[in-house]
mmCIF file of C-alpha atoms and ligand atoms in Angstrom:
data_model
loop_
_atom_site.group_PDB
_atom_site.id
_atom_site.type_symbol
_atom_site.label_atom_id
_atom_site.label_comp_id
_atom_site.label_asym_id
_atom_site.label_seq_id
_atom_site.Cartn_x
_atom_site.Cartn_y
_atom_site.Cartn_z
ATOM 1 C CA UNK A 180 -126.676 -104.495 18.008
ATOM 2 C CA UNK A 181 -129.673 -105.479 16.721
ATOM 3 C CA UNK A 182 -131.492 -102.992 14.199
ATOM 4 C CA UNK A 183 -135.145 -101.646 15.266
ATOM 5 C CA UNK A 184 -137.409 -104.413 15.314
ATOM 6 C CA UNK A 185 -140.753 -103.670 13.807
ATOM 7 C CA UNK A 186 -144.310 -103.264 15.330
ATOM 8 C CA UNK A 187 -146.129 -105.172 16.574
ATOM 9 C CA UNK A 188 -143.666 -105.460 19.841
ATOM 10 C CA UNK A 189 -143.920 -108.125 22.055
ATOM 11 C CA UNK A 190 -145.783 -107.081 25.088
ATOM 12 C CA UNK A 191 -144.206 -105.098 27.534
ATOM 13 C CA UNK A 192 -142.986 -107.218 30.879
ATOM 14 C CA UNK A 193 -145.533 -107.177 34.228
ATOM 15 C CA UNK A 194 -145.043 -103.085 35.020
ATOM 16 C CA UNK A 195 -143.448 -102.293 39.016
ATOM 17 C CA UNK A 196 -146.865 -101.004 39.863
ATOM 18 C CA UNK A 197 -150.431 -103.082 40.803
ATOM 19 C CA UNK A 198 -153.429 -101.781 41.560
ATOM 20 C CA UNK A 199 -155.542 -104.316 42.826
ATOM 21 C CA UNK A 200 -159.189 -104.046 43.092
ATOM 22 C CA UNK A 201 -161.108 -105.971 44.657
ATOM 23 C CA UNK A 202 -164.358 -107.152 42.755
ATOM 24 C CA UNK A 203 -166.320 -108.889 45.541
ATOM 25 C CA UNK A 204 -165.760 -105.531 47.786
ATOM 26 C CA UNK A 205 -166.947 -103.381 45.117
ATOM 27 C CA UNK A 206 -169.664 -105.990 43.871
ATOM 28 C CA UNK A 207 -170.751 -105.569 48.132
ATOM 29 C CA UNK A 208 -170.613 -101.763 47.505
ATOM 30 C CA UNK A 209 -172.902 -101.609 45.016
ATOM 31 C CA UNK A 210 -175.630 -104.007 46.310
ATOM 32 C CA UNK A 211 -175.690 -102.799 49.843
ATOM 33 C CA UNK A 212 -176.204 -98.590 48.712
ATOM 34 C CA UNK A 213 -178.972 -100.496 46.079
ATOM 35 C CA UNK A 214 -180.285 -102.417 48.959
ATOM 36 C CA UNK A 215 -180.032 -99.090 51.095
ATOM 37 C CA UNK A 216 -182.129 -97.146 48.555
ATOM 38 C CA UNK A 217 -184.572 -99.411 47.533
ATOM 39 C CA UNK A 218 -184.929 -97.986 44.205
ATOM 40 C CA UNK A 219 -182.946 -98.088 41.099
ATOM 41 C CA UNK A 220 -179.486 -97.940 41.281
ATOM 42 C CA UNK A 221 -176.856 -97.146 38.968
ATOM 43 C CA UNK A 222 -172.801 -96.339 39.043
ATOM 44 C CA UNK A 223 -170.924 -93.211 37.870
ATOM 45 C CA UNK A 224 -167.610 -94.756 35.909
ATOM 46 C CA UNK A 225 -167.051 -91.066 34.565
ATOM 47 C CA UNK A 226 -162.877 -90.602 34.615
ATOM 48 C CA UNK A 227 -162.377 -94.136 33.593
ATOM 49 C CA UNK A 228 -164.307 -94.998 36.602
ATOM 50 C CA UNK A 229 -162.766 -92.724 39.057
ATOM 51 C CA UNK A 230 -159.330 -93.894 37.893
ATOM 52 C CA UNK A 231 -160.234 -97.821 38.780
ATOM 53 C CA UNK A 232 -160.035 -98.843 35.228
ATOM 54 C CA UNK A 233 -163.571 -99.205 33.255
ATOM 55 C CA UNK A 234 -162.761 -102.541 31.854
ATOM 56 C CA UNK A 235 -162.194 -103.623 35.711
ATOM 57 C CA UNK A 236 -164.833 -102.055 36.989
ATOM 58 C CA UNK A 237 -168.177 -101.888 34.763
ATOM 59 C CA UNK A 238 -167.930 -106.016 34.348
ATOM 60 C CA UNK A 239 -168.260 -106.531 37.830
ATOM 61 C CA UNK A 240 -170.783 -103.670 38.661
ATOM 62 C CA UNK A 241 -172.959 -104.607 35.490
ATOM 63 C CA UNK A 242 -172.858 -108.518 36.915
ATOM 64 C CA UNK A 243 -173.637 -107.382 40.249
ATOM 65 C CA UNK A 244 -177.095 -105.455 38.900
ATOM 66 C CA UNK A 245 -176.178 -102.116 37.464
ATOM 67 C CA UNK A 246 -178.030 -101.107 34.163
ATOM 68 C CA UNK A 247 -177.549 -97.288 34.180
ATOM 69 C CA UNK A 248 -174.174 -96.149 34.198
ATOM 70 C CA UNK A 249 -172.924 -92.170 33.716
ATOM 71 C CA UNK A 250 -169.937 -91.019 31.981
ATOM 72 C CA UNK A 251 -168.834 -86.941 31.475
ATOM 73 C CA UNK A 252 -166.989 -87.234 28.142
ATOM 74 C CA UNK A 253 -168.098 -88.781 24.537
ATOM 75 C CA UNK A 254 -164.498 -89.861 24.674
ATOM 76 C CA UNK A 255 -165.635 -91.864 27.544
ATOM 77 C CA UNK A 256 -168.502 -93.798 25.680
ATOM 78 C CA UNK A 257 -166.272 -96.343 23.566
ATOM 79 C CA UNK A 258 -164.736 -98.178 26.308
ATOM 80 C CA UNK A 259 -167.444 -98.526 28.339
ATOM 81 C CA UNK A 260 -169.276 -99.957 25.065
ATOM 82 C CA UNK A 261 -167.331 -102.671 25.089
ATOM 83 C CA UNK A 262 -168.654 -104.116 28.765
ATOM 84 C CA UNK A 263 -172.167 -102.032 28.675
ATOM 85 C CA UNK A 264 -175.021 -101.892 26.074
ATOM 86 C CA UNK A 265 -175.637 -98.735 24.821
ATOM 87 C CA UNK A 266 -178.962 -97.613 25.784
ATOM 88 C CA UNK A 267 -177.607 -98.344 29.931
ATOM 89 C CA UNK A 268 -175.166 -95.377 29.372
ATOM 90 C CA UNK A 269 -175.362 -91.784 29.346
ATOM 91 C CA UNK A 270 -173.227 -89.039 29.149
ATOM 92 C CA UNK A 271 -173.206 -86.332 31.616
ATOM 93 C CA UNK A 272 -171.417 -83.341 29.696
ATOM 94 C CA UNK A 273 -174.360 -83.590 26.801
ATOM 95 C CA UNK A 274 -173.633 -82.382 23.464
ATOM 96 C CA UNK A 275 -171.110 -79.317 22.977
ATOM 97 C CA UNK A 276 -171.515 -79.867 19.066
ATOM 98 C CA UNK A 277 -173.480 -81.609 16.458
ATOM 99 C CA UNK A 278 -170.693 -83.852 15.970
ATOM 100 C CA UNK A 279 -171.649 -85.102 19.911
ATOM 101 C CA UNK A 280 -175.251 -85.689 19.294
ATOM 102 C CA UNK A 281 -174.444 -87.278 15.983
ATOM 103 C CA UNK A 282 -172.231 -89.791 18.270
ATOM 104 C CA UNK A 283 -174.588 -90.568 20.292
ATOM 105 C CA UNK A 284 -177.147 -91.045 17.444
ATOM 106 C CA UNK A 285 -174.544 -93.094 15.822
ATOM 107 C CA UNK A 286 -174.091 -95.354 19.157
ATOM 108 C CA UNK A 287 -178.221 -94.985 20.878
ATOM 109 C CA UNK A 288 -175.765 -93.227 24.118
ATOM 110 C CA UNK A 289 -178.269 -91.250 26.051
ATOM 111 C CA UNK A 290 -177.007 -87.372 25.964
ATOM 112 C CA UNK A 291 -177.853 -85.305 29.016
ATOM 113 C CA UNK A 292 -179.397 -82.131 28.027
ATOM 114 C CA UNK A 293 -177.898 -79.227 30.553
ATOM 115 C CA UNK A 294 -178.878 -76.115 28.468
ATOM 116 C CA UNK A 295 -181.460 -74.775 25.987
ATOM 117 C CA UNK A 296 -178.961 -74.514 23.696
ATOM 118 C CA UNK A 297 -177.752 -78.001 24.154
ATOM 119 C CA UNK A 298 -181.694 -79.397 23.477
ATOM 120 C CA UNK A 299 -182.085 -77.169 20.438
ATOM 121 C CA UNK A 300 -178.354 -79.425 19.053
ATOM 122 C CA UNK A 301 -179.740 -82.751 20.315
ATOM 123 C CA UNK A 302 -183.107 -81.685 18.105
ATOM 124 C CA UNK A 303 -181.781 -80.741 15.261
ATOM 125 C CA UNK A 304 -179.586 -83.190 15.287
ATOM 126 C CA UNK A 305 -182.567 -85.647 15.077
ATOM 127 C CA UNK A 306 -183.404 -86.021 19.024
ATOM 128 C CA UNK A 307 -184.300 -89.230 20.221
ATOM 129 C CA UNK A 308 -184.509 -90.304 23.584
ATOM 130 C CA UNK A 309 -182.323 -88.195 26.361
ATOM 131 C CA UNK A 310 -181.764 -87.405 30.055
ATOM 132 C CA UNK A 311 -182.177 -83.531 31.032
ATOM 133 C CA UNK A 312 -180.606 -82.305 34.034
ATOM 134 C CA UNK A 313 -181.731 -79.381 35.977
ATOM 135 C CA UNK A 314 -179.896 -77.267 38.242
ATOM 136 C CA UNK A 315 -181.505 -76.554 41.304
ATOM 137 C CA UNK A 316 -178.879 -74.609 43.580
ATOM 138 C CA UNK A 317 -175.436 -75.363 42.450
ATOM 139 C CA UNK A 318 -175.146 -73.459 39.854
ATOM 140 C CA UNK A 319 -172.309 -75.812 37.762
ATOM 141 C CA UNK A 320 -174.519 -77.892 34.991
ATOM 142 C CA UNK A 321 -178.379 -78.282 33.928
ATOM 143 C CA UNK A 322 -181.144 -75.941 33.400
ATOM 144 C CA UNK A 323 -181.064 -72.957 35.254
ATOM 145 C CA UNK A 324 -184.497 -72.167 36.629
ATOM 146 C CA UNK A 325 -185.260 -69.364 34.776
ATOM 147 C CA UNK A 326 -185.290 -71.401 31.461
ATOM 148 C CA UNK A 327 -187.535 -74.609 32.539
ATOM 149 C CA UNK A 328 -190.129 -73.033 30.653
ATOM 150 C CA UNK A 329 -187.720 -72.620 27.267
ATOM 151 C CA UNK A 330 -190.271 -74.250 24.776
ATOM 152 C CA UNK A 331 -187.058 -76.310 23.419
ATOM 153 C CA UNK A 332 -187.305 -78.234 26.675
ATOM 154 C CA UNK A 333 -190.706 -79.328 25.768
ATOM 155 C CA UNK A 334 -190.283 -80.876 22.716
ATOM 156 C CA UNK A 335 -187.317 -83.276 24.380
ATOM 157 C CA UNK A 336 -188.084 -86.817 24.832
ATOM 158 C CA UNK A 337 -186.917 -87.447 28.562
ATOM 159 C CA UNK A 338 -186.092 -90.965 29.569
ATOM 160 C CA UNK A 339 -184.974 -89.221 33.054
ATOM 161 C CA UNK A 340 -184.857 -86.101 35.182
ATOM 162 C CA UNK A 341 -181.645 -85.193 37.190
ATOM 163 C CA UNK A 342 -180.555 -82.915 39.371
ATOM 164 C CA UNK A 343 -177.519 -82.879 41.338
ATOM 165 C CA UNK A 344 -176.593 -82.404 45.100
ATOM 166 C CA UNK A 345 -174.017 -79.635 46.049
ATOM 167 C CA UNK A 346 -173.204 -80.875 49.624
ATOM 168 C CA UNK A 347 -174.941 -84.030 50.140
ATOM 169 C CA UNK A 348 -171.313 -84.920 52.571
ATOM 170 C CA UNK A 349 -172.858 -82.227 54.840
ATOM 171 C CA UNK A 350 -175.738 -81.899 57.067
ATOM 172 C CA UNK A 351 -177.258 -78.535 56.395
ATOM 173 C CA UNK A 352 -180.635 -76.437 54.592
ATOM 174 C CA UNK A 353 -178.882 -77.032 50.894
ATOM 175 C CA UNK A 354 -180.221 -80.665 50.597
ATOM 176 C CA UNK A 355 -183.698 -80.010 51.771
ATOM 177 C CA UNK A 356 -184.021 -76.891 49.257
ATOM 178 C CA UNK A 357 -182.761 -78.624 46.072
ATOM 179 C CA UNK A 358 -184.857 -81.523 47.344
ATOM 180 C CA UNK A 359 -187.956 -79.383 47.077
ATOM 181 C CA UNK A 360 -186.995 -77.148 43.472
ATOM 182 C CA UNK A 361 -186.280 -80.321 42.627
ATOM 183 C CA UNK A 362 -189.636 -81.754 42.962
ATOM 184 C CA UNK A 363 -191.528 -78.658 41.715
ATOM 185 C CA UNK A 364 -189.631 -78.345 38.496
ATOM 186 C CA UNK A 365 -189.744 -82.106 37.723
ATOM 187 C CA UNK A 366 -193.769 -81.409 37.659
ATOM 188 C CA UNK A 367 -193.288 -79.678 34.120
ATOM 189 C CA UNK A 368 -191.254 -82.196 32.398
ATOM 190 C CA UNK A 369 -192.922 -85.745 31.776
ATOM 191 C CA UNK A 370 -190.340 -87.968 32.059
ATOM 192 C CA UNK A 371 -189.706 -91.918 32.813
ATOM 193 C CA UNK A 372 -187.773 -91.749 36.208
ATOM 194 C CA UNK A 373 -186.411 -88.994 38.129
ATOM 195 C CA UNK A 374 -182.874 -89.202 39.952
ATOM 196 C CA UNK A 375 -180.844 -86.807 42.535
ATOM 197 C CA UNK A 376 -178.995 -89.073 44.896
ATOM 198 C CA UNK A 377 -175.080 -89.731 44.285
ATOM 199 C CA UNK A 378 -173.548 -91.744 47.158
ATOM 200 C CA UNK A 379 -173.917 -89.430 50.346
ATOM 201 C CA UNK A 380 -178.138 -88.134 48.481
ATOM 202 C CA UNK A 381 -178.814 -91.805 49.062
ATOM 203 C CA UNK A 382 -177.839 -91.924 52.915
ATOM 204 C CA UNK A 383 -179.487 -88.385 53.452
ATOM 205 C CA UNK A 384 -182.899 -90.776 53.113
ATOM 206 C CA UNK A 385 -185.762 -92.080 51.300
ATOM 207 C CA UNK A 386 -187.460 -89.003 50.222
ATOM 208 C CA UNK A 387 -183.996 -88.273 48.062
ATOM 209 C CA UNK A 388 -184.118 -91.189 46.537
ATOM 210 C CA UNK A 389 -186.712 -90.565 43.644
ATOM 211 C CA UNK A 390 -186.435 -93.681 40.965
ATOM 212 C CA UNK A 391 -182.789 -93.718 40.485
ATOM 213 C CA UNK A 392 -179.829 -93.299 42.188
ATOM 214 C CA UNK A 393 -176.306 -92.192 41.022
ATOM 215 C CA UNK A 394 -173.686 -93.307 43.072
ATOM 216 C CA UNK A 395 -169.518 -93.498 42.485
ATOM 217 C CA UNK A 396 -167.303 -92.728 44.984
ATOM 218 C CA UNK A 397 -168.819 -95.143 47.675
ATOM 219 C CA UNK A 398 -169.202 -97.995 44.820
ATOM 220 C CA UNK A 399 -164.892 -97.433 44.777
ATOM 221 C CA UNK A 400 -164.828 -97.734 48.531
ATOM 222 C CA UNK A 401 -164.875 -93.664 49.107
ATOM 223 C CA UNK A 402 -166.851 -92.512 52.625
ATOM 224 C CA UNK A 403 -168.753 -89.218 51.614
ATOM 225 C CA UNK A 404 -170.524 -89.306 55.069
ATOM 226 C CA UNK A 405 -170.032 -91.129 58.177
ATOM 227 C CA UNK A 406 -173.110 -92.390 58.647
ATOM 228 C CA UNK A 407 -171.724 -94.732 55.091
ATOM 229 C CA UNK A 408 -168.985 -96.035 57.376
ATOM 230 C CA UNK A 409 -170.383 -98.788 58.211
ATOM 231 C CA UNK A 410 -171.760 -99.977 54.590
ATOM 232 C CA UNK A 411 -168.138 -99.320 52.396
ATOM 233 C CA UNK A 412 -165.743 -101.656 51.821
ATOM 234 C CA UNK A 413 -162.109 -100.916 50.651
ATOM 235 C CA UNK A 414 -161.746 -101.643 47.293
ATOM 236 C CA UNK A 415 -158.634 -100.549 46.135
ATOM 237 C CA UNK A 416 -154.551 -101.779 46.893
ATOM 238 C CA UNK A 417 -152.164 -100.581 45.512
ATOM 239 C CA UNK A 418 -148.998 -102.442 45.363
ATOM 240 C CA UNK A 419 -145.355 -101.287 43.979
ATOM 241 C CA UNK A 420 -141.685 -103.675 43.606
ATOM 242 C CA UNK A 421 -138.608 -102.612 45.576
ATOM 243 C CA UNK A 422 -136.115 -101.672 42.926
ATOM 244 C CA UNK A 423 -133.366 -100.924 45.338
ATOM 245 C CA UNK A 424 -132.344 -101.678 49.021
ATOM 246 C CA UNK A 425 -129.854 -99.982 50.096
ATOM 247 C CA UNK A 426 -127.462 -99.306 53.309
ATOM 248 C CA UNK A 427 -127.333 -95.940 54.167
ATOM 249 C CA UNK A 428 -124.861 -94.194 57.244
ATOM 250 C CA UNK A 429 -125.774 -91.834 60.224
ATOM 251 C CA UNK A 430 -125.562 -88.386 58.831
ATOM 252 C CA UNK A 431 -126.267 -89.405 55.549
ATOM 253 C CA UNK A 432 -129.464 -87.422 53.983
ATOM 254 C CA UNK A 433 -131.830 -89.289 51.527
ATOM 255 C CA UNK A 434 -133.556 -88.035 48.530
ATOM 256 C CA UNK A 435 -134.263 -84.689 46.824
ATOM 257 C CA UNK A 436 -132.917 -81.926 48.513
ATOM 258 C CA UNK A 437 -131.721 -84.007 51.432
ATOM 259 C CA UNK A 438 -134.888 -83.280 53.735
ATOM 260 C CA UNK A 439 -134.150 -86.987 55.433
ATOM 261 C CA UNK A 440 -131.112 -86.884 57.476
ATOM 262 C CA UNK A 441 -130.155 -90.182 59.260
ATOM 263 C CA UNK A 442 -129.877 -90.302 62.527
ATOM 264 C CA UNK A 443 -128.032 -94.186 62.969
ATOM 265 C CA UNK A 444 -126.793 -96.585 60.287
ATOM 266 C CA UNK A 445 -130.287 -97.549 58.344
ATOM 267 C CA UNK A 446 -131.186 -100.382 55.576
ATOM 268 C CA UNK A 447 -133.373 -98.595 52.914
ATOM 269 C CA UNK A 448 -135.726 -99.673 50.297
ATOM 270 C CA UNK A 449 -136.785 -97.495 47.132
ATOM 271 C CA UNK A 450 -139.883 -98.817 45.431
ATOM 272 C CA UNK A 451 -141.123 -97.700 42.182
ATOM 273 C CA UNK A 452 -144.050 -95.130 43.015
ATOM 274 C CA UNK A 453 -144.168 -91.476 42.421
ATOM 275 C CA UNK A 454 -145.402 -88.222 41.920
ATOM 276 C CA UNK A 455 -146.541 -89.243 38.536
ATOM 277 C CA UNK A 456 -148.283 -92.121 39.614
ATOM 278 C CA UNK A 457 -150.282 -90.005 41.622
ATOM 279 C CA UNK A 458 -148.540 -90.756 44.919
ATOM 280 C CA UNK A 459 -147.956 -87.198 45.271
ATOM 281 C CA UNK A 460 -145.567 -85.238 47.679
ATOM 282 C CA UNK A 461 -148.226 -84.428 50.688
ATOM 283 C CA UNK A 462 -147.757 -87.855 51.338
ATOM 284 C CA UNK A 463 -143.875 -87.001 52.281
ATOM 285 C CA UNK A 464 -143.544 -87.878 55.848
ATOM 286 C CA UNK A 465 -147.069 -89.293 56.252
ATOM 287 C CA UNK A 466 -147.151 -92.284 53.838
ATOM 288 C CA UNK A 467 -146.612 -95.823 54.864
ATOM 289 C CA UNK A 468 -146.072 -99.244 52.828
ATOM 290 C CA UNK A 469 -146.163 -102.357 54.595
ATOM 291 C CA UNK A 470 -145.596 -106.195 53.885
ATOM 292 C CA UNK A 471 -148.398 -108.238 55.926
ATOM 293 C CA UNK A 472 -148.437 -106.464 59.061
ATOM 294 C CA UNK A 473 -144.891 -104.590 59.213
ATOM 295 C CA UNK A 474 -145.146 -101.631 58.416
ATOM 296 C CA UNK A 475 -142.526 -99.275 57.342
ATOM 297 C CA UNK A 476 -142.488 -95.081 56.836
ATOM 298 C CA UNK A 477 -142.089 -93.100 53.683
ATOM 299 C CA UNK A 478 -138.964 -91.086 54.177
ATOM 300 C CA UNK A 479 -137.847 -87.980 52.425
ATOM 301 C CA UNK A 480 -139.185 -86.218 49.494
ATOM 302 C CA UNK A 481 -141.187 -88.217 46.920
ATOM 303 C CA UNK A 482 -140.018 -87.964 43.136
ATOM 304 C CA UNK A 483 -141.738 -88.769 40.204
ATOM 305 C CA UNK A 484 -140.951 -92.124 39.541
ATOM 306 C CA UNK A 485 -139.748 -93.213 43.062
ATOM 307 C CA UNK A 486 -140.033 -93.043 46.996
ATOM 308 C CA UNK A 487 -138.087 -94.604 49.652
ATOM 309 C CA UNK A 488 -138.857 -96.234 52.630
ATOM 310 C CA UNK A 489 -136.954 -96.991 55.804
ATOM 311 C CA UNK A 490 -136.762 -100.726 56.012
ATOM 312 C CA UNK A 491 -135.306 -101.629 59.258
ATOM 313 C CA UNK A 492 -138.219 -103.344 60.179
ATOM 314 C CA UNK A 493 -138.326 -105.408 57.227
ATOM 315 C CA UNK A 494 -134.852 -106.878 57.521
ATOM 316 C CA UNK A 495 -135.818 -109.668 54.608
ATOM 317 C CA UNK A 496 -136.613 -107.538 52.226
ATOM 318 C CA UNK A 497 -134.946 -107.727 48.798
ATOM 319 C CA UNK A 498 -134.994 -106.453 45.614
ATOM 320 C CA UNK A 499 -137.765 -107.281 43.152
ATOM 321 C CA UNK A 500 -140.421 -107.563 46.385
ATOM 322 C CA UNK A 501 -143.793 -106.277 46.694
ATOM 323 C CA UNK A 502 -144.937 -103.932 48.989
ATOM 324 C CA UNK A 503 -148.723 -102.717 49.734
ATOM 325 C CA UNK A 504 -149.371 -99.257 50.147
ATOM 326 C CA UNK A 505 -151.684 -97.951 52.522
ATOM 327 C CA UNK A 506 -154.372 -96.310 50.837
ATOM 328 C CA UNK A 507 -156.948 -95.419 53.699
ATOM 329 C CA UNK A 508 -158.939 -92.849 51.664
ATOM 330 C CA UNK A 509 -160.920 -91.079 54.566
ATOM 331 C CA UNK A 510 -157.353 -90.996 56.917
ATOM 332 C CA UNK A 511 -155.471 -90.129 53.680
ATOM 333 C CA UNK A 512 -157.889 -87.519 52.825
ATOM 334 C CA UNK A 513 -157.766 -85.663 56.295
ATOM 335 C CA UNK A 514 -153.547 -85.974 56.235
ATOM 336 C CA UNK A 515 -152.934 -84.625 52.808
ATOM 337 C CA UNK A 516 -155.988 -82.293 52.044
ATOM 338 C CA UNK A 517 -156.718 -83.907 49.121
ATOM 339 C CA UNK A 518 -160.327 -85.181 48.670
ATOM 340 C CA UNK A 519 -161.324 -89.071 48.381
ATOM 341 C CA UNK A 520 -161.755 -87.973 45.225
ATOM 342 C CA UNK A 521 -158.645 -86.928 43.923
ATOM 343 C CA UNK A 522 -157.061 -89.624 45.730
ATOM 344 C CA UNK A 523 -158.627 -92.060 43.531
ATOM 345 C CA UNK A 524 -158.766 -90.254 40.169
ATOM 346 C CA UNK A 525 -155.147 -89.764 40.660
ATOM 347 C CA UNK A 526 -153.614 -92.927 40.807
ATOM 348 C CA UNK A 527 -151.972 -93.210 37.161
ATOM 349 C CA UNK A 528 -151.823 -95.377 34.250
ATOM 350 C CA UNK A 529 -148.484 -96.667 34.882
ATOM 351 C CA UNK A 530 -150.688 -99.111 37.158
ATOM 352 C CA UNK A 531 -151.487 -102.357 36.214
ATOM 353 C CA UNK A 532 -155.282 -102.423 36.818
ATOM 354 C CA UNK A 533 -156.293 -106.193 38.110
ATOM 355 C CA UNK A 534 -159.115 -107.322 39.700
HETATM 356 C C1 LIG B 800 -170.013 -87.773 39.642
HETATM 357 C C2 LIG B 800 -171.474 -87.664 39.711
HETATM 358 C C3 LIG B 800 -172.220 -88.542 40.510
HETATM 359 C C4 LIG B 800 -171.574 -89.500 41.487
HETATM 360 O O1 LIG B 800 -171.239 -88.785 42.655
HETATM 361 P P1 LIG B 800 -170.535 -89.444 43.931
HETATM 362 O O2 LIG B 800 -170.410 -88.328 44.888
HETATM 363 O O3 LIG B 800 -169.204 -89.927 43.452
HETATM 364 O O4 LIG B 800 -171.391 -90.557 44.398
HETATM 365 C C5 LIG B 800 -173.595 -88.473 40.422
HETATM 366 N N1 LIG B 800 -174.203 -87.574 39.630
HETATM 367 C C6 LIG B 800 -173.513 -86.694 38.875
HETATM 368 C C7 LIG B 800 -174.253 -85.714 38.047
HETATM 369 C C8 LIG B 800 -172.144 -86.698 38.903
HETATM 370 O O5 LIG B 800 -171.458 -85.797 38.175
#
């Protein structure tokens, strides 16, 4: 036996799992929602870009035209640094502490100021310039409208005023309302540009549009409204190696707690994707993986590390093969009841990002 080698390690061997993005579809994304708003247009990459992988994903936007992009967490600044200059990002959360706003005095990272108390930290902290983000309905983050007159607010040096849509994905009054607060209260700030559009504010038309647009989940090929159908690509594919094929006998039951019986003699494939990779269980009996245009069913309870497919129709198949996975988000999201959202930020690090 050898003894413990020391660091550094030689790098770990190509991981079971891909998750291939594809630039020129999210490249598309972003140009045709700029092209669609006519104004400004920037990309949310908060949650390490809504679990694409930053590195993969701000090169590509940033080449494409970006040059404002939004993060939530400081912790979230660093690796964006490396592909963005600092005075294109800003960070949603704003400062909790003076150790924030001495971060992002340290680094010139815009903060976004969502509370009195949050503009009195930036201030004393030394100030600079910042966003400021005023809540006009939703109730989660920014300025409530009884404090826009705080005198704190007034001494703030706003590159730009946000607000932010509660159900923009829905027709309704809600987006006309915040539309108007948010054009009265921007009246008593003076500020450089004024944003309130994520992806579905910028379809809901021009007058939402203001100077700047946020958008993220269509940019990663999500659909927040219908009437976006049309204008998203698919960007993501995920991909995952048969470990096992295996023959399995009528009557014999497959995988945890044996909730896939057999009903003939079956060939069977179990690929490296779980639970943990975000492939969670509500896709039990729903999912599908397929190899060009076969496809072939997800059968019996997903574990953390592992599901299993029935192969029949892929008689060729062999261990150490690729499979895609079928990652529809807008069918996915109506089958498991997760959101496009969660079906992205989910997929886990055990991924090999590649674009
Ligand atoms: C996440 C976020 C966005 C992007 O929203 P999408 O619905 O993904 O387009 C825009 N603005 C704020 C404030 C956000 O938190």
């Amino acid at each position: 036996m050898n003894s413990t080698p020391e660091p550094p390690f030689p790098d770990a061997p190509e991981p079971s799992l891909r998750l291939r993005i594809d630039a020129d579809a999210l490249a598309g994304n972003w140009r045709r929602l700029a092209d669609l708003g006519r104004v400004e247009t920037g990309a949310a990459v908060k949650a390490d870009a809504y679990g694409l992988g930053v590195a993969q994903v701000a090169p590509v936007l940033r080449a494409a035209g970006a040059r404002q992009f939004y993060v939530a967490h400081w912790s979230e600044v660093a690796p964006l640094l490396a592909h963005v200059p600092a005075a294109e990002i800003a960070v949603l959360h704003g400062p909790a502490t003076p150790a924030d706003a001495a971060y992002a005095r340290v680094l010139g990272v815009r903060p976004v100021i969502n509370s009195p108390r949050q503009a009195a930290l930036w201030l004393e902290a030394g100030g600079g310039r910042c966003d400021l983000m005023l809540d006009t309905g939703m109730n989660r983050l920014g300025i409530a409208a009884q404090d826009l007159g705080a005198e704190v607010l007034q001494r703030l040096e706003i590159d730009t005023l946000h607000s932010h849509l509660a159900s923009a994905d829905e027709d309704g009054p809600d987006n006309a309302l915040q539309l108007e607060r948010f054009a009265q209260a921007t009246e008593q700030f003076a500020a450089r540009r004024r944003s309130l559009a994520n992806s579905a504010g910028i379809a809901l038309g021009a007058g939402y549009r203001f100077d700047l647009t946020r958008p993220g989940i269509a940019l990663y090929g999500g659909v927040p409204r219908p009437d976006l159908a049309g204008l998203i690509a698919p960007v993501v594919r995920p991909q995952v190696q048969v470990l096992q094929v295996r023959q399995v006998r009528a009557g014999e039951r497959v995988g945890y707690n044996g909730t896939y019986a057999a009903q003939h003699d079956m060939r069977t494939a179990t690929v490296s994707l779980g639970y943990a990779d975000g492939y969670l269980r509500a896709w039990g009996g729903f999912g599908t993986l397929a190899r060009d245009d076969t496809v072939v069913p997800v059968i019996g309870r997903i574990s953390m590390d592992l599901a299993i497919v029935d192969a029949g129709a892929l008689p060729g198949l062999q261990e150490g093969d690729w499979l895609d996975v079928t990652y529809d988000l807008r069918s996915a999201a109506q089958h498991t009841g997760l959101s496009q959202y969660e079906l992205l930020t989910l997929l886990g690090r055990r991924f090999r990002r590649l674009v």
